Every structure is written in structure tokens, then in C-alpha cells.
mmCIF file of C-alpha atoms and ligand atoms in Angstrom:
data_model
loop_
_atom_site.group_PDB
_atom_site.id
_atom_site.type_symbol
_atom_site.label_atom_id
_atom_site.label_comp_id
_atom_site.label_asym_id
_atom_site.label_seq_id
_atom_site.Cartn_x
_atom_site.Cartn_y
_atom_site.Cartn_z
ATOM 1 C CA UNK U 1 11.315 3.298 -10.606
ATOM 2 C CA UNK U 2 7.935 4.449 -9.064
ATOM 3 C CA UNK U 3 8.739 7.044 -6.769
ATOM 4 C CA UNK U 4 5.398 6.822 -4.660
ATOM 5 C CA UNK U 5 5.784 3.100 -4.244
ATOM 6 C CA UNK U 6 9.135 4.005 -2.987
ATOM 7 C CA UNK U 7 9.012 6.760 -0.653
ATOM 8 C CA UNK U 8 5.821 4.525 0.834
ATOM 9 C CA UNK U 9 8.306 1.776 1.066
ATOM 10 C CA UNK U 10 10.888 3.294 3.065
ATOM 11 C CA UNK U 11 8.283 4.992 5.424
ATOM 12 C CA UNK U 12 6.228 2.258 6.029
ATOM 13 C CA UNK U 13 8.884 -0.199 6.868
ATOM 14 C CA UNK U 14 10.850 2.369 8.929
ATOM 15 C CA UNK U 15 7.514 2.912 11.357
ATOM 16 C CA UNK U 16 6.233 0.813 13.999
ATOM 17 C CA UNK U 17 4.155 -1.021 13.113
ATOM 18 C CA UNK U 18 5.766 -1.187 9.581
ATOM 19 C CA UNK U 19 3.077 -1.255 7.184
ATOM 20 C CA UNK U 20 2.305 -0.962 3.582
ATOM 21 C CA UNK U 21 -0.806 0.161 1.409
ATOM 22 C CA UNK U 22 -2.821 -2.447 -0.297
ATOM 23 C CA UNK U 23 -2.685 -0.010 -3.135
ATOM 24 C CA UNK U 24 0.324 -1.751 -3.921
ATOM 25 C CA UNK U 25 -1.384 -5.421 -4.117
ATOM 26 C CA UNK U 26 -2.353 -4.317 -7.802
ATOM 27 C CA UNK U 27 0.622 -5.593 -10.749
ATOM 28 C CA UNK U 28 -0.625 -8.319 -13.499
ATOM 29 C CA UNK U 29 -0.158 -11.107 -10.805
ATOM 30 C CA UNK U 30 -2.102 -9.246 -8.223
ATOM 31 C CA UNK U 31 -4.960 -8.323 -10.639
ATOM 32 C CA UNK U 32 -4.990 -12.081 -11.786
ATOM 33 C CA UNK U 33 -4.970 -13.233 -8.507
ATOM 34 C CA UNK U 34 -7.649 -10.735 -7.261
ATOM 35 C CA UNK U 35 -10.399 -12.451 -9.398
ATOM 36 C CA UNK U 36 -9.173 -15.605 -8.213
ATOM 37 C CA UNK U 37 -10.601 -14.589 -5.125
ATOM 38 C CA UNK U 38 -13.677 -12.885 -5.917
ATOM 39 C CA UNK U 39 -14.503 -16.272 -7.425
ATOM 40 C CA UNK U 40 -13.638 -17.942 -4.250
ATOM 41 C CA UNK U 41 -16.856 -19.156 -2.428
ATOM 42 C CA UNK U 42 -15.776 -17.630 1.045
ATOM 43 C CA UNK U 43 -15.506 -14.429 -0.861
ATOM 44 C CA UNK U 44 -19.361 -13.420 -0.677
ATOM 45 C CA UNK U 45 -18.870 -9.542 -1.093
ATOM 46 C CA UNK U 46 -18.703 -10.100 -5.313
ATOM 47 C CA UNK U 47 -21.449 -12.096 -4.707
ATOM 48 C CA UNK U 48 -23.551 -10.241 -3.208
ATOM 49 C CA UNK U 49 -22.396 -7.070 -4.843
ATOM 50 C CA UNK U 50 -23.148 -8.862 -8.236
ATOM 51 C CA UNK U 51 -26.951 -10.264 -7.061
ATOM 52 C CA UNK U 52 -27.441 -6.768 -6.206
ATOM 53 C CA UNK U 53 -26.418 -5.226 -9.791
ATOM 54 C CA UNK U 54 -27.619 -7.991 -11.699
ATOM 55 C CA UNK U 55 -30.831 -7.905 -9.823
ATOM 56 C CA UNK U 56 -32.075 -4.257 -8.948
ATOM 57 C CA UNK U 57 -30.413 -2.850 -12.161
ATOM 58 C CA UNK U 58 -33.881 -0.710 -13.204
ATOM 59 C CA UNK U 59 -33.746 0.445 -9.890
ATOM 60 C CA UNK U 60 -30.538 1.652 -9.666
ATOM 61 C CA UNK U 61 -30.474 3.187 -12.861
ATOM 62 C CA UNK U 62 -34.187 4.834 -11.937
ATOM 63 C CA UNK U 63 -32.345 6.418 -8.888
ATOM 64 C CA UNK U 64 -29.120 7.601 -11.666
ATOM 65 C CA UNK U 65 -31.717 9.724 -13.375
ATOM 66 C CA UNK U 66 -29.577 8.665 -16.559
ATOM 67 C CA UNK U 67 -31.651 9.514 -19.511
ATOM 68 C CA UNK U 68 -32.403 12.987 -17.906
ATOM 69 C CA UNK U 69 -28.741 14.303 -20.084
ATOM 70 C CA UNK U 70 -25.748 13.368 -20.957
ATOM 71 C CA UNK U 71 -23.697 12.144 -18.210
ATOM 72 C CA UNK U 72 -19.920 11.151 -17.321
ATOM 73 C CA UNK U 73 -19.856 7.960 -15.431
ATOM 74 C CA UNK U 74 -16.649 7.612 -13.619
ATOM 75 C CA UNK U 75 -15.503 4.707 -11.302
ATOM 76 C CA UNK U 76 -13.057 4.376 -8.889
ATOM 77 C CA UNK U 77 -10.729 1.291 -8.470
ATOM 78 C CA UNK U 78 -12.965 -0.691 -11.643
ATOM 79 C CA UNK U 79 -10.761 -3.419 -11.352
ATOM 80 C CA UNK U 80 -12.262 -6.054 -13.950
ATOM 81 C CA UNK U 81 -15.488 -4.144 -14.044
ATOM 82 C CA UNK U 82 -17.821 -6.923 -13.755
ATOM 83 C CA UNK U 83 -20.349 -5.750 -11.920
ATOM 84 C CA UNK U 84 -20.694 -2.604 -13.783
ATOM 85 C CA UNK U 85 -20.802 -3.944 -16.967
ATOM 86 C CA UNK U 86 -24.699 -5.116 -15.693
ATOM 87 C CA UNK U 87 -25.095 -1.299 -15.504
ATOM 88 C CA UNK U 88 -23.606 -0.521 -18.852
ATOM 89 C CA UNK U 89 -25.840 -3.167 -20.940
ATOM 90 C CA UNK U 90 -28.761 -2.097 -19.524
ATOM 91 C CA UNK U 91 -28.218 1.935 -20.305
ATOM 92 C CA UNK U 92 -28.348 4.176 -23.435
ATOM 93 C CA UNK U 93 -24.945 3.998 -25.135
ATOM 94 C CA UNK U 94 -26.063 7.654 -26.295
ATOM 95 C CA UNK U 95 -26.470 9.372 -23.245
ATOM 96 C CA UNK U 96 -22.570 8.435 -21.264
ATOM 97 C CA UNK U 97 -19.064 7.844 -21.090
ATOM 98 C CA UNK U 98 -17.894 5.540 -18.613
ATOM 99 C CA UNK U 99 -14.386 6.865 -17.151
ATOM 100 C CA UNK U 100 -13.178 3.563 -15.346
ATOM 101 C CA UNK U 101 -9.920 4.671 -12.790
ATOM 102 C CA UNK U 102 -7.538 2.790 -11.627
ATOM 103 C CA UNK U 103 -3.962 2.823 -10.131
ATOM 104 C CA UNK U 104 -2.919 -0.390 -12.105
ATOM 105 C CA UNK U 105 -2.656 -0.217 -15.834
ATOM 106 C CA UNK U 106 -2.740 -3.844 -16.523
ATOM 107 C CA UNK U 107 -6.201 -3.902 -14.831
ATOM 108 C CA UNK U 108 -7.371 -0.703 -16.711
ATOM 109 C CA UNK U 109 -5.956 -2.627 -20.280
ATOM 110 C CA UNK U 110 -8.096 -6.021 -19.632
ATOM 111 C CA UNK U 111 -11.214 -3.524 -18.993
ATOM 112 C CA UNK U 112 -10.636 -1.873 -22.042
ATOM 113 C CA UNK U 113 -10.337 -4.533 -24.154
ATOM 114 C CA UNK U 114 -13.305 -6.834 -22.672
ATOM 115 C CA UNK U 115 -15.751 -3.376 -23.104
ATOM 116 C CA UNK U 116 -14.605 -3.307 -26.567
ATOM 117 C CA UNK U 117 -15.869 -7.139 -27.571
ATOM 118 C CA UNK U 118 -18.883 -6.799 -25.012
ATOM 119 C CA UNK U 119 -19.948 -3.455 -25.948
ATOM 120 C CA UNK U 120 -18.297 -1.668 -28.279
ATOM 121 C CA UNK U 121 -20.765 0.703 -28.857
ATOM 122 C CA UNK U 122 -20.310 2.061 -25.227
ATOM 123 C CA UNK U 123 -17.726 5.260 -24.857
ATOM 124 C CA UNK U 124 -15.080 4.316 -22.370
ATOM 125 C CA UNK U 125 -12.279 7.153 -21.615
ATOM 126 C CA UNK U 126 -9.833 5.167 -18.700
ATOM 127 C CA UNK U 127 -7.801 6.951 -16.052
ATOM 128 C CA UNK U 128 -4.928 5.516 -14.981
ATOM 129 C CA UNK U 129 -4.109 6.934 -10.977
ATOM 130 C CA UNK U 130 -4.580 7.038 -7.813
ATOM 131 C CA UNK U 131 -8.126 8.150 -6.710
ATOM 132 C CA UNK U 132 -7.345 11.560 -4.685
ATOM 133 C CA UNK U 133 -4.687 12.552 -7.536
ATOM 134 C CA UNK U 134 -7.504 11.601 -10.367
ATOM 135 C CA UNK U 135 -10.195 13.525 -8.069
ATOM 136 C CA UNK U 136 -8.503 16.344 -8.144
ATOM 137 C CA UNK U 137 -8.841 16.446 -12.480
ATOM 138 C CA UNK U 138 -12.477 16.113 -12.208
ATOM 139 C CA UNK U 139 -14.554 19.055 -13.767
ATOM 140 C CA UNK U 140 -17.249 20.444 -11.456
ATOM 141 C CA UNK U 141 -19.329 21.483 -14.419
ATOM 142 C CA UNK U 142 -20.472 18.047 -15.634
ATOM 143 C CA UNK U 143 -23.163 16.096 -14.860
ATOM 144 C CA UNK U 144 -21.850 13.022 -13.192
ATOM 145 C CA UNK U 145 -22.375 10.023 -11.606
ATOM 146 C CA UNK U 146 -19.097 8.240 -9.108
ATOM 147 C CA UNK U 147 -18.828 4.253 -8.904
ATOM 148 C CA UNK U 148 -16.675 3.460 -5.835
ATOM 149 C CA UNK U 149 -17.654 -0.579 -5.298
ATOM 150 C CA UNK U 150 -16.129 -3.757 -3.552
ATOM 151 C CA UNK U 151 -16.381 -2.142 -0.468
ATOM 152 C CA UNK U 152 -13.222 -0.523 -1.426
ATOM 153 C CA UNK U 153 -13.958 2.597 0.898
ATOM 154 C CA UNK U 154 -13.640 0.019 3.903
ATOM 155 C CA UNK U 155 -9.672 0.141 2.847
ATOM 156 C CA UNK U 156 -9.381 3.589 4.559
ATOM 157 C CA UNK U 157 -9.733 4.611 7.976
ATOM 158 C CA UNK U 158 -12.579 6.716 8.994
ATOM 159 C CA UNK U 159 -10.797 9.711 9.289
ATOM 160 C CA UNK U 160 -8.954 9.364 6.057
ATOM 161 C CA UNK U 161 -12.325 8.211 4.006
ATOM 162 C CA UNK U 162 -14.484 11.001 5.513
ATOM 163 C CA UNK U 163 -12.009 13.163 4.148
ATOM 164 C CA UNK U 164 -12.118 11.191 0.559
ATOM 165 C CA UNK U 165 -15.769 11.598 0.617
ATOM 166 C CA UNK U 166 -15.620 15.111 1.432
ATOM 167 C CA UNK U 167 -13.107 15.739 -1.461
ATOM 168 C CA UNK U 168 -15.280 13.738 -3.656
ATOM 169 C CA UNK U 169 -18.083 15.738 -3.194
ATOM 170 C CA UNK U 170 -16.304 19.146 -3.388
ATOM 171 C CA UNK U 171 -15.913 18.091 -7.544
ATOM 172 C CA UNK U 172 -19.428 17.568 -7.697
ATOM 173 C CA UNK U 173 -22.372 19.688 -8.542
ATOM 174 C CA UNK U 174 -26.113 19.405 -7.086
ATOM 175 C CA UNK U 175 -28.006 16.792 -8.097
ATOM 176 C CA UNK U 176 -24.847 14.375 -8.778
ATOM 177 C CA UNK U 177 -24.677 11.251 -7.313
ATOM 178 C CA UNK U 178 -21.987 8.559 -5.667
ATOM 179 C CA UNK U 179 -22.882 4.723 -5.374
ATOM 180 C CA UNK U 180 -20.992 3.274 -2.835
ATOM 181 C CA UNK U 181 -20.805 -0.581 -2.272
ATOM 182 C CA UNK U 182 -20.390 -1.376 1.740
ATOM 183 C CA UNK U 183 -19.762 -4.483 3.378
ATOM 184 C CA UNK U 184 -21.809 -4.461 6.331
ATOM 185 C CA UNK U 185 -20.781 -5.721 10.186
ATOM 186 C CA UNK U 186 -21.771 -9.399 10.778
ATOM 187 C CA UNK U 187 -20.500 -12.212 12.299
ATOM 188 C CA UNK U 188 -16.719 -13.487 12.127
ATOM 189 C CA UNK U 189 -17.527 -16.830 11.073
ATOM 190 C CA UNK U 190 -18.492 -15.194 7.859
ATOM 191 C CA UNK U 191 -16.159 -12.764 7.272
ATOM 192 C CA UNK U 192 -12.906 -13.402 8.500
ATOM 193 C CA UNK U 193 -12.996 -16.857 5.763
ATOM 194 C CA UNK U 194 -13.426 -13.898 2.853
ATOM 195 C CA UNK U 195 -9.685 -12.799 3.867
ATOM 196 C CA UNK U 196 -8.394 -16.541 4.337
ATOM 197 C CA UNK U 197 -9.459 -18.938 1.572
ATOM 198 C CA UNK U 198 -8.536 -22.598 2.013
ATOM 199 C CA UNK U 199 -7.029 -22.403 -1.678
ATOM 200 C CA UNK U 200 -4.339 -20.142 -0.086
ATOM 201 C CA UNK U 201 -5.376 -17.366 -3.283
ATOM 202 C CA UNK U 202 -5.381 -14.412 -0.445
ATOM 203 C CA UNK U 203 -2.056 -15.779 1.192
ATOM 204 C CA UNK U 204 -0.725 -15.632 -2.312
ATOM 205 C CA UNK U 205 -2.065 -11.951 -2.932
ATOM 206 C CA UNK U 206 -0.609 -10.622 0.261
ATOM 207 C CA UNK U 207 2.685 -11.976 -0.233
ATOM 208 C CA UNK U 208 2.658 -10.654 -3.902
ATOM 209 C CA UNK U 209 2.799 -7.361 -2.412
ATOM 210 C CA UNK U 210 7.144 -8.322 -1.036
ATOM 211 C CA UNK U 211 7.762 -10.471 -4.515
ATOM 212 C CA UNK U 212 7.258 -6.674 -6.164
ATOM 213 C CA UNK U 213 9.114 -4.892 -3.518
ATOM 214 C CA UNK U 214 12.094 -8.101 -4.826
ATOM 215 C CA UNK U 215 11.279 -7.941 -8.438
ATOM 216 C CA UNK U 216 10.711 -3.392 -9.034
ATOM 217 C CA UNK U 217 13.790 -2.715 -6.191
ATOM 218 C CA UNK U 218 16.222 -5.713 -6.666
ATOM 219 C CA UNK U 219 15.033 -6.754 -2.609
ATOM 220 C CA UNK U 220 15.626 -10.278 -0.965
ATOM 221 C CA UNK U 221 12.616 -10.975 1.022
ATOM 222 C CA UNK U 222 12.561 -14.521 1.770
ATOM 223 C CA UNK U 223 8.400 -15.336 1.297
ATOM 224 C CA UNK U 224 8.961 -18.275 3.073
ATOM 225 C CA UNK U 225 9.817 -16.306 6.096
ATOM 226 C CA UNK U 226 6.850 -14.673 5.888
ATOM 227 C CA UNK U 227 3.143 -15.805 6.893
ATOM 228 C CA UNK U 228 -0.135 -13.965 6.106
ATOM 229 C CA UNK U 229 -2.220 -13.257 8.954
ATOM 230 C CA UNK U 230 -5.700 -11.978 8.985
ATOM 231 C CA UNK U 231 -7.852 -10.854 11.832
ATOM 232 C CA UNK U 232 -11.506 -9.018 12.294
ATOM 233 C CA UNK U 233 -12.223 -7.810 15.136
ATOM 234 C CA UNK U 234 -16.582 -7.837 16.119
ATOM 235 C CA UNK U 235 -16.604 -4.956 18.268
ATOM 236 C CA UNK U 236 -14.826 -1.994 16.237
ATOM 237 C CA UNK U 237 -16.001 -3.919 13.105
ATOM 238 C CA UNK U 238 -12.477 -3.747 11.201
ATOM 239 C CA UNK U 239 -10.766 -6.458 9.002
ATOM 240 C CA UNK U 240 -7.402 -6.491 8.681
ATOM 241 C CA UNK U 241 -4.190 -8.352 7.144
ATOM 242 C CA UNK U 242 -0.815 -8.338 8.145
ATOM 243 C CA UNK U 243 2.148 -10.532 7.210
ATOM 244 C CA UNK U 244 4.149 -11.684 9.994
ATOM 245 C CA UNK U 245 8.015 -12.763 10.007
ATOM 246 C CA UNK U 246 8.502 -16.170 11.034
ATOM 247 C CA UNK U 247 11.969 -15.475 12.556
ATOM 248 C CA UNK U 248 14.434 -12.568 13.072
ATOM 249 C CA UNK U 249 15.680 -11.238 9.693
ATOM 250 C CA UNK U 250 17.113 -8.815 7.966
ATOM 251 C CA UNK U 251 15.689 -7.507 4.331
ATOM 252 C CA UNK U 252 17.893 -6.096 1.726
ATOM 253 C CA UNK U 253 16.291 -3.877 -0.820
ATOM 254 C CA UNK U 254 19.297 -2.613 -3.083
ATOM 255 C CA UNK U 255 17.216 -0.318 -5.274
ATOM 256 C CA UNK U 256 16.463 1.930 -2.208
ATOM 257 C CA UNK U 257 19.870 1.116 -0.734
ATOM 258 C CA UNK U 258 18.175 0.711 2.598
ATOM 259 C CA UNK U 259 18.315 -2.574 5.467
ATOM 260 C CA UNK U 260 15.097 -3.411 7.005
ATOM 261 C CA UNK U 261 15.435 -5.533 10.425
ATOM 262 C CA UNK U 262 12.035 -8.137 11.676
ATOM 263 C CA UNK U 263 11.706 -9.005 15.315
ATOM 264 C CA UNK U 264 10.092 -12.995 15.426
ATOM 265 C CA UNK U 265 6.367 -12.853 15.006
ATOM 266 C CA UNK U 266 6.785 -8.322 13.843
ATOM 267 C CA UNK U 267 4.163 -7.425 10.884
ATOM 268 C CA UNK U 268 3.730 -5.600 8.310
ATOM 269 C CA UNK U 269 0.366 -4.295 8.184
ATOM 270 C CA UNK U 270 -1.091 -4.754 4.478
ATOM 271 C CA UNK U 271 -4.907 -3.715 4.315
ATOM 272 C CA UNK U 272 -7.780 -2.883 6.583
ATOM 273 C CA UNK U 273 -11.077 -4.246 5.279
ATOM 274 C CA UNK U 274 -13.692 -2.076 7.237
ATOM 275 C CA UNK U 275 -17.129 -3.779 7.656
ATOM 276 C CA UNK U 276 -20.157 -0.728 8.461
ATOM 277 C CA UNK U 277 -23.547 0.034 9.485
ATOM 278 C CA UNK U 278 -25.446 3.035 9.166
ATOM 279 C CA UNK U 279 -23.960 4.552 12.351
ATOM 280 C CA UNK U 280 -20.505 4.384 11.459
ATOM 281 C CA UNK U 281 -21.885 5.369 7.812
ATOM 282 C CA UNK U 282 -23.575 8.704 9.076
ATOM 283 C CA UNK U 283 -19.984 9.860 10.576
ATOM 284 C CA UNK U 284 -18.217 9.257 7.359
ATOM 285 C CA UNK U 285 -20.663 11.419 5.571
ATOM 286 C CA UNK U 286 -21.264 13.888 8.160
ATOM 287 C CA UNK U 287 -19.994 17.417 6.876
ATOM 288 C CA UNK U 288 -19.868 16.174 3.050
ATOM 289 C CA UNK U 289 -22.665 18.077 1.696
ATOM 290 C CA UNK U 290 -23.635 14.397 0.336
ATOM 291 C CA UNK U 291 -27.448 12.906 1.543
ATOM 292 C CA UNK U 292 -28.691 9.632 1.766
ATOM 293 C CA UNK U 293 -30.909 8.791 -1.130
ATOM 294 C CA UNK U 294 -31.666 4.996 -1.517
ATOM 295 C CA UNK U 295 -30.198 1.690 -0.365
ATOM 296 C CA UNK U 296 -29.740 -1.421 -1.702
ATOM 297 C CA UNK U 297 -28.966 -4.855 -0.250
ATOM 298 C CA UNK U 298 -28.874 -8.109 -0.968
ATOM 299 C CA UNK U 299 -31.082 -11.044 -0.065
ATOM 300 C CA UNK U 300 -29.025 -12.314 3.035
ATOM 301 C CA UNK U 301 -28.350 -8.566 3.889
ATOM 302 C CA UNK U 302 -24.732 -9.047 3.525
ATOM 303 C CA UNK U 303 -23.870 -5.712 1.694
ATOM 304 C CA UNK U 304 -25.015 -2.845 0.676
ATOM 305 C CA UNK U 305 -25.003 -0.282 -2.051
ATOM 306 C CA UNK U 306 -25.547 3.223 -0.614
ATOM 307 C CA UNK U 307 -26.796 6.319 -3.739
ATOM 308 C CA UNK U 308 -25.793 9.235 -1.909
ATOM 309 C CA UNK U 309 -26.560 12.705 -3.961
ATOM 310 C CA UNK U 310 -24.812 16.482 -3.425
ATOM 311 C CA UNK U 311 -27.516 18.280 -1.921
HETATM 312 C C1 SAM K 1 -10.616 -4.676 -4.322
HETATM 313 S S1 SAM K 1 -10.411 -4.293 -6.042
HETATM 314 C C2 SAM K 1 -12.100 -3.953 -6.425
HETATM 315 C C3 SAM K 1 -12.370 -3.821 -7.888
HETATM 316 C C4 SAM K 1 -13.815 -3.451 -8.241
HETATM 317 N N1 SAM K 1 -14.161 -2.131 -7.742
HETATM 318 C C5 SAM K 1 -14.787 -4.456 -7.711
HETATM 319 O O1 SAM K 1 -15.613 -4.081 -6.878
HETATM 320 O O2 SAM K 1 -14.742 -5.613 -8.136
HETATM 321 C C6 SAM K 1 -9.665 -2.714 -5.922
HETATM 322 C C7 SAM K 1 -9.319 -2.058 -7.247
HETATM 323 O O3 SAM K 1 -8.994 -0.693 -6.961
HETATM 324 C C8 SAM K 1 -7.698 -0.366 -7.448
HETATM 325 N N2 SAM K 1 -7.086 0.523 -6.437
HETATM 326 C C9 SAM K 1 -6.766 0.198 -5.154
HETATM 327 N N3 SAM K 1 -6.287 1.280 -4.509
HETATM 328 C C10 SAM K 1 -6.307 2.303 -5.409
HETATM 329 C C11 SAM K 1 -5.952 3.677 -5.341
HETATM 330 N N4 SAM K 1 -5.511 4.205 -4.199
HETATM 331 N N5 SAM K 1 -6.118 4.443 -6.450
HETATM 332 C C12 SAM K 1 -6.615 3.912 -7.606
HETATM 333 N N6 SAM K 1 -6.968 2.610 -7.732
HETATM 334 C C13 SAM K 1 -6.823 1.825 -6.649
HETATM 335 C C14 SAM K 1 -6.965 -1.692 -7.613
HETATM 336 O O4 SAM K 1 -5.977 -1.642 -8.624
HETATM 337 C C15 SAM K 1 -8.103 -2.664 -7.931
HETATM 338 O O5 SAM K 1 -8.330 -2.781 -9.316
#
């Protein structure tokens, strides 16, 4: 049994609201169903993301410094590492080993084995964990350069990812740098279609999250019962997900030997998908020891991808 997944069940679903991290969206179904969505049309932030990478490579990797010495590139959440793999072709196989991180192993496994057929000649030493836990293993006396894409930050609150940056950049040195990717605040005819696709693929991922709580704890949550309900709000610039009981029930999950009751129309809260500008962006770093070097966006200034570097 995974303990964390556990102990996050039975406090999230005992609080009010009941919620649950979207850490937990990540098994071989989840993973699969993830790039179903990037590849979704209403899902611009890969695309975007990907123009930008594909794109401004020379730049970025002019800004990275990278055949100044050897360097450890790590990357937080890599997921299917598309995006980065545009970095990786276009750098010295010599001078770096890429340290993709990531909390599911199935996700870390495909990686692995696509780097191998599309460049084996790159170094590739995975992590499988949870960022803060893997953070904490990093050696300060490296040179090193941090990944975190997909606008993955924008899962935390402010508070808890001006913390995460802060912790970050305790483990590095001067002159190291972090590439963020950021979604930026626009309208909600364009971004609240990226967390509802008309395939249903996001509906499916959410819901994912209560067939594991059935499958890995022997639980009886009715899916049907449930409905996936996503929201952005324009004025605090926050995305977020939630499933929502259809009716009053009662959940079962043996494993845990716990009884979970639902009100008609209660939620569980499932992710937070927070959308920036360089306001909000200033108070995250504020404090970190972590500068702005260069930005990059993409041609309809959807996203960005902020270099930041320890002073
Ligand atoms: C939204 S996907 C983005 C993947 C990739 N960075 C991209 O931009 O396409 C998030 C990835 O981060 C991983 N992840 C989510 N929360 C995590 C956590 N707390 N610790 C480690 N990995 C995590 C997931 O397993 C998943 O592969």
C-alpha cells in the first residue's frame, strides 16, 4: 500500500472541502490519458510550450551557458519529456546528464526507454519521487540547470510554491539556473476549454483519480455518481477542478477501513491550474535569492518560459 497516498486520502476526504492532490492523477492510465490531452486542440499550453522549445532552442540553450562545463540537468514532473527532448538533440551529449523526476514510475519507464531509441548517446539518470522529497537529495556543489515545465508550478498555491521555489534555490549554487514554463492570465473562453475537452479525455483523467482510490484500497466509488467540474475564475486568475457527487452517498474504502459520506452537489477538489503574470510572478520569487534573467513566449503570447538564475 502507498502510505502517502493514504494518509492524503483519509485527510483530504475527512476536511471540508474534501480534496485530493492531482499528484495522484499519475498511474499508467493517467499518464496515457495525460497525452491524450496535451494532444487535444483546446489544450494550447503543449502547444505553445512546444513552439517555444522547438523554436527559440539556440536561445535558450545560449541563456543555459551549457558548453561552459559539465552540467546536471534535472527536471521536475518530465512526464513524456517531449518538449525537452528539443533541448537534448540540440546539446553536446558530452557536456550533461539529464536527471528526469517524477512521482510516477510508469511515466519515468516510457521516458527512459524513448531517450534510449532517440538518443542513446545522451546520459539519463531518472528519479523516481516527489519533487520536495527529491529536492532535498540534490547536491549544492554541482553545476546545474532545473526544468520545471507545463505550467506545473500553477498546481500549487502561492504560498506553498514560493516556498518550493525558495527550497529549490537553497540546493543551488550561483550562477545556476531554473526554467520555468507559466501559463499566463487571459481570457476564459480560452482557458477554461483546456480543462474541459469535448472528447471527455479530462473528465476521464479526473475521475481516474477515485477508480485508483477503488482499484489500490479495495473502495466502491460509484464514477457514475460523480461529475467533473471545472471552473477559472478572471479576477484571482486560478483554474480549478473538482468532482462533484451527483446525489447523497456513502463511499466505502475497505483498505483504509474508513466511510466517507457526500452531501448532493459536495466536491472533491482535484487540482488548481494557476494562470500568472509578472506581478503575481515577482511575489512567488520574492525572498528566493533567484533573479529574472530572460523570457520567452510564444507567438500568441499564451505562455511563457521564465530562466531565472541564483544570484
Ligand atoms: C502536467 S504533467 C506535465 C509533464 C511535463 N512536465 C510537461 O510539461 O509535459 C505533470 C507531471 O508531473 C508529475 N508530478 C505531478 N506531481 C508531482 C509531484 N508532486 N512530484 C513529482 N512528480 C509529480 C506527474 O507524474 C506528471 O508526469
Amino acid at each position: 500500500m502507498n502510505l502517502q497516498f493514504a494518509e492524503e486520502i483519509i485527510e483530504g476526504l475527512s476536511s471540508t472541502p474534501k480534496h485530493l492532490s492531482s499528484k495522484w492523477f499519475y498511474d499508467k492510465i493517467g499518464d496515457d490519458l495525460f497525452v491524450k490531452i496535451m494532444n487535444m486542440p483546446e489544450y494550447y499550453l503543449t502547444d505553445a510550450e512546444y513552439e517555444i522549445f522547438s523554436k527559440q532552442t539556440s536561445a535558450i540553450l545560449d541563456e543555459f551557458e551549457v558548453n561552459k562545463s559539465q552540467l546536471e540537468l534535472y527536471e521536475l514532473g518530465a512526464g513524456d519529456g517531449t518538449k525537452t527532448i528539443q533541448l537534448l538533440k540540440a546539446m553536446d551529449p558530452k557536456n550533461f546528464t539529464y536527471h528526469p523526476i517524477d512521482i510516477s514510475e510508469n511515466a519515468l519507464n516510457q521516458l527512459q526507454e524513448r531517450l534510449a531509441k532517440e538518443l542513446p548517446e545522451v546520459s539519463v539518470a531518472p528519479v523516481q519521487g516527489e519533487y520536495f522529497e527529491v529536492l532535498e537529495s540534490l547536491s549544492k556543489n554541482e553545476s546545474k540547470i532545473i526544468l520545471f515545465l507545463g505550467s506545473n508550478l500553477g498546481n500549487m498555491h502561492d504560498d506553498v510554491a514560493k516556498q518550493f521555489i525558495k527550497q529549490l534555490a537553497e540546493q543551488m549554487q550561483a550562477g545556476d539556473k531554473l526554467l520555468l514554463g507559466l501559463d499566463k492570465m487571459k481570457s476564459k473562453a480560452i482557458i477554461l476549454p483546456a480543462y474541459n475537452d469535448k472528447q471527455g479525455y479530462t473528465e476521464a483523467f479526473n475521475l481516474n483519480l477515485l477508480s485508483r482510490i477503488n482499484s489500490e484500497f479495495d473502495a466502491d466509488f460509484n464514477l457514475a455518481q460523480f461529475e467533473h467540474r471545472p471552473n477559472y475564475d478572471e479576477e484571482t486568475g486560478i483554474a480549478s477542478s473538482a468532482l462533484v457527487s451527483k446525489c447523497k452517498q456513502t463511499v466505502n474504502i475497505k483498505s483504509l477501513d474508513k466511510t466517507f459520506e457526500f452531501e448532493e452537489n459536495e466536491s472533491i477538489q482535484t487540482e488548481i491550474s494557476r494562470k500568472y503574470n509578472l506581478d503575481i510572478l515577482e511575489n512567488v520569487f520574492a525572498g528566493s535569492g533567484l533573479a529574472i534573467k530572460k523570457e520567452f513566449n510564444d507567438s500568441r503570447n499564451y505562455f511563457m518560459n521564465v530562466l531565472l538564475e541564483k544570484n
